PDB file of C-alpha atoms in Angstrom:
ATOM      1  CA  MET A 211      70.076 151.152 164.072  1.00 67.00           C
ATOM      2  CA  ALA A 212      72.571 153.834 164.997  1.00 89.00           C
ATOM      3  CA  ASP A 213      73.476 156.860 162.933  1.00 96.00           C
ATOM      4  CA  HIS A 214      76.966 157.220 161.490  1.00 97.00           C
ATOM      5  CA  THR A 215      79.172 160.300 161.648  1.00 98.00           C
ATOM      6  CA  TYR A 216      81.506 160.769 158.695  1.00 98.00           C
ATOM      7  CA  LYS A 217      84.147 163.496 158.558  1.00 98.00           C
ATOM      8  CA  PHE A 218      86.044 164.518 155.449  1.00 98.00           C
ATOM      9  CA  SER A 219      88.898 166.913 154.802  1.00 98.00           C
ATOM     10  CA  VAL A 220      87.952 168.598 151.529  1.00 98.00           C
ATOM     11  CA  ALA A 221      90.019 171.112 149.542  1.00 97.00           C
ATOM     12  CA  MET A 222      87.690 174.101 149.042  1.00 96.00           C
ATOM     13  CA  SER A 223      88.939 177.515 147.982  1.00 95.00           C
ATOM     14  CA  CYS A 224      85.745 179.577 147.837  1.00 95.00           C
ATOM     15  CA  GLY A 225      82.096 179.764 148.786  1.00 95.00           C
ATOM     16  CA  GLY A 226      81.162 178.184 145.471  1.00 95.00           C
ATOM     17  CA  CYS A 227      83.253 175.145 146.360  1.00 95.00           C
ATOM     18  CA  SER A 228      81.633 174.665 149.746  1.00 96.00           C
ATOM     19  CA  GLY A 229      78.231 175.352 148.186  1.00 97.00           C
ATOM     20  CA  ALA A 230      78.767 172.556 145.654  1.00 97.00           C
ATOM     21  CA  VAL A 231      79.566 170.098 148.459  1.00 98.00           C
ATOM     22  CA  GLU A 232      76.500 171.261 150.430  1.00 98.00           C
ATOM     23  CA  ARG A 233      74.236 170.778 147.401  1.00 98.00           C
ATOM     24  CA  VAL A 234      75.288 167.162 146.777  1.00 98.00           C
ATOM     25  CA  LEU A 235      74.970 166.263 150.459  1.00 98.00           C
ATOM     26  CA  LYS A 236      71.535 167.889 150.689  1.00 97.00           C
ATOM     27  CA  ASN A 237      70.281 165.682 147.860  1.00 97.00           C
ATOM     28  CA  LEU A 238      71.829 162.407 149.077  1.00 98.00           C
ATOM     29  CA  ASP A 239      69.315 159.962 150.555  1.00 97.00           C
ATOM     30  CA  GLY A 240      70.184 158.963 154.098  1.00 97.00           C
ATOM     31  CA  VAL A 241      71.921 162.202 155.102  1.00 98.00           C
ATOM     32  CA  LYS A 242      70.329 163.410 158.337  1.00 97.00           C
ATOM     33  CA  SER A 243      72.469 166.517 158.750  1.00 98.00           C
ATOM     34  CA  TYR A 244      75.706 167.999 157.477  1.00 98.00           C
ATOM     35  CA  ASP A 245      78.100 170.834 158.173  1.00 98.00           C
ATOM     36  CA  VAL A 246      80.440 172.066 155.460  1.00 98.00           C
ATOM     37  CA  SER A 247      83.071 174.553 156.639  1.00 97.00           C
ATOM     38  CA  LEU A 248      85.144 176.570 154.213  1.00 96.00           C
ATOM     39  CA  ASP A 249      87.238 177.894 157.140  1.00 96.00           C
ATOM     40  CA  THR A 250      88.303 174.454 158.403  1.00 97.00           C
ATOM     41  CA  GLN A 251      88.106 172.718 154.989  1.00 97.00           C
ATOM     42  CA  THR A 252      85.854 170.003 156.416  1.00 98.00           C
ATOM     43  CA  ALA A 253      82.553 168.312 155.736  1.00 98.00           C
ATOM     44  CA  THR A 254      80.869 166.484 158.616  1.00 98.00           C
ATOM     45  CA  VAL A 255      77.910 164.263 157.797  1.00 98.00           C
ATOM     46  CA  VAL A 256      75.459 162.526 160.122  1.00 98.00           C
ATOM     47  CA  ALA A 257      73.975 159.664 158.131  1.00 98.00           C
ATOM     48  CA  ALA A 258      71.418 156.924 158.593  1.00 97.00           C
ATOM     49  CA  ASP A 259      72.766 153.433 159.209  1.00 95.00           C
ATOM     50  CA  SER A 260      71.838 152.540 155.611  1.00 96.00           C
ATOM     51  CA  LEU A 261      74.206 155.143 154.084  1.00 97.00           C
ATOM     52  CA  ASP A 262      77.797 153.910 153.946  1.00 97.00           C
ATOM     53  CA  TYR A 263      81.047 155.873 154.020  1.00 98.00           C
ATOM     54  CA  ASP A 264      82.068 155.002 150.468  1.00 97.00           C
ATOM     55  CA  THR A 265      78.813 156.360 149.042  1.00 98.00           C
ATOM     56  CA  VAL A 266      79.236 159.694 150.826  1.00 98.00           C
ATOM     57  CA  LEU A 267      82.897 159.862 149.748  1.00 98.00           C
ATOM     58  CA  ALA A 268      82.011 159.187 146.098  1.00 98.00           C
ATOM     59  CA  THR A 269      79.264 161.816 146.227  1.00 98.00           C
ATOM     60  CA  ILE A 270      81.636 164.496 147.530  1.00 98.00           C
ATOM     61  CA  LYS A 271      84.258 163.539 144.921  1.00 97.00           C
ATOM     62  CA  LYS A 272      81.671 164.068 142.152  1.00 96.00           C
ATOM     63  CA  THR A 273      81.951 167.806 142.838  1.00 96.00           C
ATOM     64  CA  GLY A 274      85.548 167.664 141.594  1.00 96.00           C
ATOM     65  CA  LYS A 275      86.942 168.674 144.999  1.00 96.00           C
ATOM     66  CA  ALA A 276      89.956 166.798 146.369  1.00 97.00           C
ATOM     67  CA  VAL A 277      89.190 164.761 149.478  1.00 98.00           C
ATOM     68  CA  ASN A 278      92.379 164.621 151.548  1.00 97.00           C
ATOM     69  CA  GLY A 279      91.212 162.560 154.508  1.00 98.00           C
ATOM     70  CA  GLY A 280      88.227 160.836 156.001  1.00 98.00           C
ATOM     71  CA  GLU A 281      86.831 159.256 159.159  1.00 98.00           C
ATOM     72  CA  ALA A 282      83.879 156.995 159.806  1.00 98.00           C
ATOM     73  CA  ASP A 283      82.639 157.030 163.413  1.00 97.00           C
ATOM     74  CA  GLY A 284      86.053 158.227 164.598  1.00 96.00           C
ATOM     75  CA  GLU A 285      88.048 155.617 162.633  1.00 97.00           C
ATOM     76  CA  VAL A 286      90.428 156.913 159.947  1.00 97.00           C
ATOM     77  CA  LYS A 287      89.405 155.600 156.517  1.00 97.00           C
ATOM     78  CA  ALA A 288      90.927 155.587 153.057  1.00 95.00           C
ATOM     79  CA  VAL A 289      89.909 158.262 150.548  1.00 96.00           C
ATOM     80  CA  GLU A 290      91.242 156.586 147.408  1.00 87.00           C
TER      81      GLU A 290
END
Protein backbone atom coordinates (compact mmCIF):
# COMPACT_ATOMS: atom_id res chain seq x y z
CA MET A 1 0.00 0.00 0.00
CA ALA A 2 1.27 3.44 -0.92
CA ASP A 3 1.34 6.47 1.32
CA HIS A 4 -0.82 9.49 0.52
CA THR A 5 0.28 13.11 0.48
CA TYR A 6 -2.39 15.63 1.45
CA LYS A 7 -1.87 19.39 1.22
CA PHE A 8 -4.14 21.98 2.78
CA SER A 9 -4.26 25.76 2.65
CA VAL A 10 -5.10 26.77 6.21
CA ALA A 11 -5.75 30.29 7.52
CA MET A 12 -3.35 30.69 10.46
CA SER A 13 -2.49 34.07 11.96
CA CYS A 14 -0.06 33.16 14.74
CA GLY A 15 2.16 30.48 16.21
CA GLY A 16 -0.70 29.33 18.41
CA CYS A 17 -2.78 28.65 15.31
CA SER A 18 -0.10 26.57 13.62
CA GLY A 19 0.61 24.85 16.94
CA ALA A 20 -3.05 23.80 17.24
CA VAL A 21 -2.94 22.25 13.75
CA GLU A 22 0.34 20.47 14.59
CA ARG A 23 -1.13 19.03 17.80
CA VAL A 24 -4.18 17.48 16.11
CA LEU A 25 -2.07 16.01 13.30
CA LYS A 26 0.45 14.58 15.77
CA ASN A 27 -2.34 12.69 17.54
CA LEU A 28 -4.12 11.40 14.41
CA ASP A 29 -3.59 7.69 13.74
CA GLY A 30 -2.12 7.04 10.32
CA VAL A 31 -0.15 10.29 10.01
CA LYS A 32 3.44 9.38 9.13
CA SER A 33 4.76 12.93 8.96
CA TYR A 34 3.50 16.49 8.66
CA ASP A 35 4.75 19.99 8.02
CA VAL A 36 2.71 22.98 9.15
CA SER A 37 3.98 26.34 7.89
CA LEU A 38 2.72 29.61 9.29
CA ASP A 39 4.69 31.50 6.60
CA THR A 40 3.04 29.75 3.65
CA GLN A 41 -0.28 29.04 5.43
CA THR A 42 -0.06 25.34 4.54
CA ALA A 43 -0.24 21.95 6.16
CA THR A 44 1.30 19.01 4.30
CA VAL A 45 0.56 15.52 5.60
CA VAL A 46 2.07 12.19 4.60
CA ALA A 47 -0.44 9.55 5.63
CA ALA A 48 -0.77 5.78 5.58
CA ASP A 49 -3.02 4.32 2.89
CA SER A 50 -5.66 3.67 5.58
CA LEU A 51 -6.06 7.39 6.43
CA ASP A 52 -8.34 9.19 3.98
CA TYR A 53 -8.39 12.83 2.93
CA ASP A 54 -11.76 13.61 4.50
CA THR A 55 -10.61 12.41 7.92
CA VAL A 56 -7.53 14.64 7.84
CA LEU A 57 -9.63 17.58 6.61
CA ALA A 58 -12.18 17.13 9.40
CA THR A 59 -9.40 16.88 11.98
CA ILE A 60 -7.82 20.16 10.86
CA LYS A 61 -11.24 21.86 10.82
CA LYS A 62 -11.78 20.83 14.46
CA THR A 63 -9.14 23.41 15.41
CA GLY A 64 -11.52 26.14 14.20
CA LYS A 65 -9.13 27.23 11.43
CA ALA A 66 -10.53 27.91 7.97
CA VAL A 67 -9.34 25.46 5.33
CA ASN A 68 -9.28 27.31 2.01
CA GLY A 69 -8.04 24.57 -0.30
CA GLY A 70 -6.88 21.00 -0.41
CA GLU A 71 -5.12 18.38 -2.53
CA ALA A 72 -4.87 14.63 -2.28
CA ASP A 73 -1.89 13.13 -4.12
CA GLY A 74 -1.71 16.19 -6.37
CA GLU A 75 -5.44 16.23 -7.22
CA VAL A 76 -7.44 19.28 -6.11
CA LYS A 77 -10.18 18.26 -3.67
CA ALA A 78 -13.17 19.95 -2.09
CA VAL A 79 -12.85 21.44 1.40
CA GLU A 80 -16.56 21.83 2.16
